[in-house]
Tab-separated table of C-alpha atoms in Angstrom:
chain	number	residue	atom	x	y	z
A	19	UNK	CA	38.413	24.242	34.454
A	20	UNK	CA	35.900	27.300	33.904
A	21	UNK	CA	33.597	24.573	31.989
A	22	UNK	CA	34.325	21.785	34.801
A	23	UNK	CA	32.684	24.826	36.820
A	24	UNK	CA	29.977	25.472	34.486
A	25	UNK	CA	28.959	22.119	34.642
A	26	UNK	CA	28.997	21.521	38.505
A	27	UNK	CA	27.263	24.574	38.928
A	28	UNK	CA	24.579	23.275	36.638
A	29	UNK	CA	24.380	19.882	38.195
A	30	UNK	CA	24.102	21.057	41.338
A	31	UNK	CA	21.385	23.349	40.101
A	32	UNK	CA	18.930	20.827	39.107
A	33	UNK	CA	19.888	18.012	41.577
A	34	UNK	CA	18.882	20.759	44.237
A	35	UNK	CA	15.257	21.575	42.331
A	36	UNK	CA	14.721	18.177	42.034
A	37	UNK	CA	14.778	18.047	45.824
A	38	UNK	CA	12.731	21.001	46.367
A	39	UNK	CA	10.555	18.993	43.782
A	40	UNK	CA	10.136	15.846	45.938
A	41	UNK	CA	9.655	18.252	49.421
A	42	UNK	CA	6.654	19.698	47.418
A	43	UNK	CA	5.289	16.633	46.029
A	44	UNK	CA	5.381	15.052	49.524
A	45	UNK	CA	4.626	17.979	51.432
A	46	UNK	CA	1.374	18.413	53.383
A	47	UNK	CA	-0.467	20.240	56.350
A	48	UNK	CA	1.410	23.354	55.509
A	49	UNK	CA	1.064	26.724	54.774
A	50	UNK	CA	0.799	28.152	51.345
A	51	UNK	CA	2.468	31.827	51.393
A	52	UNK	CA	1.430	33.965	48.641
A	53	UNK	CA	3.861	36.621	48.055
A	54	UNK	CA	7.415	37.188	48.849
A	55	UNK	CA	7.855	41.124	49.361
A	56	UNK	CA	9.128	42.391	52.710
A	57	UNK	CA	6.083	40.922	54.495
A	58	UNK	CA	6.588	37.570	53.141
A	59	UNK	CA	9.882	36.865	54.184
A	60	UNK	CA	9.236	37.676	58.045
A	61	UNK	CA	6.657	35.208	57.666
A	62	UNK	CA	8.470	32.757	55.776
A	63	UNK	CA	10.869	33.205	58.798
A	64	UNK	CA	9.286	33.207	61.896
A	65	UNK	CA	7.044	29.924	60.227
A	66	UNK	CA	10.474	28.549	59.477
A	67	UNK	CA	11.385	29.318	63.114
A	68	UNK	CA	8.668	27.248	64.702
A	69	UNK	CA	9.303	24.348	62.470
A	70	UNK	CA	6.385	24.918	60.218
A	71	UNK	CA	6.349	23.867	56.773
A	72	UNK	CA	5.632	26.171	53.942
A	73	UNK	CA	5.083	26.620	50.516
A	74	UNK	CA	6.065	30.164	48.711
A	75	UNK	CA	4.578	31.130	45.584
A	76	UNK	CA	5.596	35.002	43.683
A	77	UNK	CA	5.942	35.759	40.152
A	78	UNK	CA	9.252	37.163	40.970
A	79	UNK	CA	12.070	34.329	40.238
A	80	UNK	CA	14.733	36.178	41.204
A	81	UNK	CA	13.615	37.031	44.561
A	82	UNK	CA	13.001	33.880	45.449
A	83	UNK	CA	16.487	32.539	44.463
A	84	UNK	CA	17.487	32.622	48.724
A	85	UNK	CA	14.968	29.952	49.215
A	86	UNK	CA	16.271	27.491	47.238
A	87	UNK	CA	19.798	27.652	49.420
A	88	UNK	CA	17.650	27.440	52.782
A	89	UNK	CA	15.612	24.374	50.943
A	90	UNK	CA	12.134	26.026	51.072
A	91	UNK	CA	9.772	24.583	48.375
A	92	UNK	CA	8.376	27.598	45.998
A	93	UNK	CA	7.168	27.915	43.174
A	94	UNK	CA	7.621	30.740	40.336
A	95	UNK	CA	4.453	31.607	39.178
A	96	UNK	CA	1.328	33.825	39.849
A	97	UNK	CA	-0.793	33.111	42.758
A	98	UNK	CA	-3.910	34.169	41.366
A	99	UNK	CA	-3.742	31.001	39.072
A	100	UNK	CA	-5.797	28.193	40.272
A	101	UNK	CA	-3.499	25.902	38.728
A	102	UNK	CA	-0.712	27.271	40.917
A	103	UNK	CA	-2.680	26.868	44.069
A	104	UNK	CA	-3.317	23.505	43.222
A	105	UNK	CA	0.343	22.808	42.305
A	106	UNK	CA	1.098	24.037	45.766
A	107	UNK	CA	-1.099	20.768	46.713
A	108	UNK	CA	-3.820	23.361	48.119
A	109	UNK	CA	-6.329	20.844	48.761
A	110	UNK	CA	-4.244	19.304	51.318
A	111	UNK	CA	-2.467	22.562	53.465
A	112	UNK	CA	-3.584	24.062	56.592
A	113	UNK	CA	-3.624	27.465	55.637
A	114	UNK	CA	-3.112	30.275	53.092
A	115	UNK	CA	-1.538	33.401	53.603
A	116	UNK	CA	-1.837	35.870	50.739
A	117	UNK	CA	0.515	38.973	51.276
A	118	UNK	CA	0.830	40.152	47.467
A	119	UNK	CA	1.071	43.684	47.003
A	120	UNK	CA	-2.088	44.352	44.966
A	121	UNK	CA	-5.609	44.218	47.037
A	122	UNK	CA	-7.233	43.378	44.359
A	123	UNK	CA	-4.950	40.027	43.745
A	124	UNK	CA	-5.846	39.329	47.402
A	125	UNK	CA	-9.415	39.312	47.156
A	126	UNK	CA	-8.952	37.103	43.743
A	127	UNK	CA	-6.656	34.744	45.646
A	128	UNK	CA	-8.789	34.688	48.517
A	129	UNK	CA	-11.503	32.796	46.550
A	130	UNK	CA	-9.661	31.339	44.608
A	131	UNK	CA	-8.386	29.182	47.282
A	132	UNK	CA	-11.736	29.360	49.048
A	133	UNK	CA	-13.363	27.336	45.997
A	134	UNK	CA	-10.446	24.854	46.155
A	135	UNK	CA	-10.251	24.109	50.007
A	136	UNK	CA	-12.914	25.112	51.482
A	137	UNK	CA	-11.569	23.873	55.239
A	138	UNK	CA	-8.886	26.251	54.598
A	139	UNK	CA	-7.825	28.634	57.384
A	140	UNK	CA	-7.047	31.824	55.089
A	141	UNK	CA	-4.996	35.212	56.222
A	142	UNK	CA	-4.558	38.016	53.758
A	143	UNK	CA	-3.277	41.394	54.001
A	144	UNK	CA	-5.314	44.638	53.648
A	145	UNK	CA	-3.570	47.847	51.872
A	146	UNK	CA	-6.812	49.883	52.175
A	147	UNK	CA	-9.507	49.413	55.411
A	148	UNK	CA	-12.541	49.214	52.796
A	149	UNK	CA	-10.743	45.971	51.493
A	150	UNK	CA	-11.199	43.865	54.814
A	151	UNK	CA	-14.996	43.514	54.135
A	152	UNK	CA	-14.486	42.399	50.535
A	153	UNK	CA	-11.501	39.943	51.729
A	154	UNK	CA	-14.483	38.280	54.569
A	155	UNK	CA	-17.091	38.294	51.942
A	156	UNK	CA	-14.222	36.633	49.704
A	157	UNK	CA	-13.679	34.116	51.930
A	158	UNK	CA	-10.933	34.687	54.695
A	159	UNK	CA	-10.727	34.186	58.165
A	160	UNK	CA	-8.661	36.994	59.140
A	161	UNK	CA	-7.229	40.164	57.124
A	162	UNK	CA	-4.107	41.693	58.395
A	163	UNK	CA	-3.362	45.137	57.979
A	164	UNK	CA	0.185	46.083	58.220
A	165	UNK	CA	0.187	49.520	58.569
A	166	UNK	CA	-2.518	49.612	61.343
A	167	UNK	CA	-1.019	46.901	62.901
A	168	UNK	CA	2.222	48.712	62.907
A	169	UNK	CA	0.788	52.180	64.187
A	170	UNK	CA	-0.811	50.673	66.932
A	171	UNK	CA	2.180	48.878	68.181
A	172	UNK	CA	4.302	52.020	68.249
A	173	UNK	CA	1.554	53.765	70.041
A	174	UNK	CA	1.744	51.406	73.021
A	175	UNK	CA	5.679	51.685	72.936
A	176	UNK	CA	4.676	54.992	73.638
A	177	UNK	CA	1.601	54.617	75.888
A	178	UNK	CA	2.630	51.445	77.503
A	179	UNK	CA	6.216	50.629	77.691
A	180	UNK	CA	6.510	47.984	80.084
A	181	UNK	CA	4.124	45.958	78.478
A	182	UNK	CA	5.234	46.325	74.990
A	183	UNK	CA	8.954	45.521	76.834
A	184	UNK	CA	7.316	42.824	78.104
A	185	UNK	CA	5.401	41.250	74.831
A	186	UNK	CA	9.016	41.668	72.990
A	187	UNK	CA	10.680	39.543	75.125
A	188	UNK	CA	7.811	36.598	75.128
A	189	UNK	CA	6.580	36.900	71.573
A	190	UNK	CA	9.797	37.779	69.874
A	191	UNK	CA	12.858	37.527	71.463
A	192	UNK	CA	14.190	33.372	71.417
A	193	UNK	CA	17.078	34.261	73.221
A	194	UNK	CA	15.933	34.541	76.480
A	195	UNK	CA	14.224	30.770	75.630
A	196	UNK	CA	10.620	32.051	77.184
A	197	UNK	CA	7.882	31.808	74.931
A	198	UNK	CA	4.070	32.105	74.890
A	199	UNK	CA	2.221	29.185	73.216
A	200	UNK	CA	-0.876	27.773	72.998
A	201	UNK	CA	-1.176	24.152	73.802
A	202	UNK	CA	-4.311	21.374	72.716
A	203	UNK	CA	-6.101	19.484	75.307
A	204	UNK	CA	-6.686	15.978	73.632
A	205	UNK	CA	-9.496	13.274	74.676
A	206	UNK	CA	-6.488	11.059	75.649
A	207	UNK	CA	-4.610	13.459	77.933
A	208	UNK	CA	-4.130	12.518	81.687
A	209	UNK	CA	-5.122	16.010	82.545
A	210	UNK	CA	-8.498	15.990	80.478
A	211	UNK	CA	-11.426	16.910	82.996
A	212	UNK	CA	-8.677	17.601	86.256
A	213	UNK	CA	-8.673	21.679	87.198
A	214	UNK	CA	-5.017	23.674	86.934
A	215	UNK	CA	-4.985	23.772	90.537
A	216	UNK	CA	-4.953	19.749	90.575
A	217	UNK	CA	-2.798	19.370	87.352
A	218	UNK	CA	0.443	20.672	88.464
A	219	UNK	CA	0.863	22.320	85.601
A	220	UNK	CA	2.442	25.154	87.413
A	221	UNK	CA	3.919	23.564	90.346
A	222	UNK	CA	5.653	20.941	88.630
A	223	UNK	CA	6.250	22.527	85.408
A	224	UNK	CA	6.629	26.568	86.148
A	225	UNK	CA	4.251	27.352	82.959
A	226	UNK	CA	1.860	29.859	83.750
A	227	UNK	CA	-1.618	29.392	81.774
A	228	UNK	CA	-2.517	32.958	80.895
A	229	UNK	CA	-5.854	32.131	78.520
A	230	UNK	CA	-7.567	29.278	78.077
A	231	UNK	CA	-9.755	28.910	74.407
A	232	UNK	CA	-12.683	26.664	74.590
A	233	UNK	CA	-14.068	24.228	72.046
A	234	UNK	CA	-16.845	26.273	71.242
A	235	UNK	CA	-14.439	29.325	71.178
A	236	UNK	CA	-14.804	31.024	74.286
A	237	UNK	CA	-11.853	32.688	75.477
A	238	UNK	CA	-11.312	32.832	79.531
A	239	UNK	CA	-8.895	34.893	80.387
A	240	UNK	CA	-6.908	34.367	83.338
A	241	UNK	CA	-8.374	31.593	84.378
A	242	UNK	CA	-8.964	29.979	88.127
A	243	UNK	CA	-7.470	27.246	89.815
A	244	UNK	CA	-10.674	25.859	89.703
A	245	UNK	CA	-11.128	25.796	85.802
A	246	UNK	CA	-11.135	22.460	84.873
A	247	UNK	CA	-8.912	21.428	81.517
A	248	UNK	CA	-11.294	19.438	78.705
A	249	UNK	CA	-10.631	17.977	75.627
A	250	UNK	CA	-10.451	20.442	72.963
A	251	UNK	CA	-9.625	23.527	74.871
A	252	UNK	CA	-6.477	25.416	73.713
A	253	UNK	CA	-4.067	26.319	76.453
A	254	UNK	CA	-2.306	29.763	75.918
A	255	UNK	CA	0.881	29.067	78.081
A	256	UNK	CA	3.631	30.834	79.337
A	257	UNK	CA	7.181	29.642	80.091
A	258	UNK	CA	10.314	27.990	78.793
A	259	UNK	CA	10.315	26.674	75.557
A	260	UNK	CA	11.243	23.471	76.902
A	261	UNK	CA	8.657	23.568	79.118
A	262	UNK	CA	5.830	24.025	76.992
A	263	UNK	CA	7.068	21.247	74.842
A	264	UNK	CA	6.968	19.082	77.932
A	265	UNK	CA	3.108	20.051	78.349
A	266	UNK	CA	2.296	19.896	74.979
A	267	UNK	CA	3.418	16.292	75.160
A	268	UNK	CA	1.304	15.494	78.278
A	269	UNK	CA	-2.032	17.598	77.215
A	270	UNK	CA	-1.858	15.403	73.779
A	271	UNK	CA	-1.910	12.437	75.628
A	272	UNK	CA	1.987	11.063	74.359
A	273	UNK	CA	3.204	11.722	77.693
């Protein structure tokens, strides 16, 4: 019986990495995450939340052995390793997110991936404030620095409550099912070149649109009634999830 065990457990083993296998061999427009320390995993989560797909990548096996239960492709092995990247079918993700505990490995991950992809959208974290400037001039888009970012949003608990109340609920908080999300404008959409005040957008669908991002990457911030809607602006929306779904369906032209 305890070798009937033995054997299940094995089989099940490497029938489940054979799927992973096949989800990473298939896998594509997702996001390659680069370290799976405490930072990691909220991203892995909140990514897994919105239905993104994701690669993980750490050195560390045995930290990684959760992911294989929740079916999450990884791979053991060291990020910095351009054959790693490219076994995470680099050439062919969105984005990068390198959140490795060393700077240093950052910065050599950074262009690594850079030299690989260069359409890549790249995020990396920042221990040290003199590293953001070598992380740009390495090749990311945007550096992340957790402790900043973290003193900055206890100060405005502090300094402004309500607002930081209010950002909780919106940004983080799914159980209330209100979200904020930003929404394309596509060539083919019925609304492309009609202004919010003529779309119905709030009228018809209660979603209020807080920003809008322009093509050439403008940002207006609440915007007019008389702001028209063109293709390739980026709605930043807020309302029920269901909602914005229901927009996002009509402003890609599906609907």
């Amino acid at each position: 019986m305890v070798a009937q065990a033995m054997v299940d457990l094995q089989v099940r083993s490497i029938l489940g990495r054979r799927k992973l296998e096949q989800k990473i061999q298939s896998i594509k427009n997702h996001y390659i995450i680069c370290g799976y320390g405490r930072i990691g995993r909220i991203i892995c989560r909140e990514l897994k939340a919105n239905n993104i797909p994701i690669i993980v990548i750490d050195s560390n096996g045995t930290a990684m052995q959760g992911l294989e239960e929740e079916g999450i492709p990884h791979i053991v092995g060291d990020a910095t390793s351009e054959d790693i990247l490219s076994e995470a079918h680099i050439e062919r993700a969105n984005g990068l997110v390198s959140v490795v505990a060393s700077d240093a490995d950052n910065v050599f991950i950074t262009m690594s991936a850079r030299g690989l992809n260069p359409d890549l959208f790249i995020l990396a974290r920042a221990e040290q404030e003199h590293t953001e400037k070598k992380l740009i001039r390495a090749g990311a888009d945007k550096v992340g620095m957790p402790y900043l970012i973290g003193g900055q949003k206890m100060a405005h608990i502090l300094a402004k409550p309500a607002v930081s109340d209010f950002l909780e609920l919106t940004v983080h908080n799914r159980k209330i099912g209100l979200e904020m999300g930003e929404v394309p404008v596509s060539e083919k959409s019925t609304l492309n070149g009609v202004t919010l005040i003529d779309s119905g957008i709030r009228q018809k669908m209660d979603v209020i649109i807080v920003a809008i991002k322009k093509s050439e990457g403008e940002m207006s911030f609440n915007p007019s009634s008389q702001t028209k809607i063109e293709a390739g602006d980026i709605l930043i929306a807020l309302g029920k999830s269901e909602d914005i779904t229901k927009l996002a369906t009509i402003l890609s032209g599906k609907g």
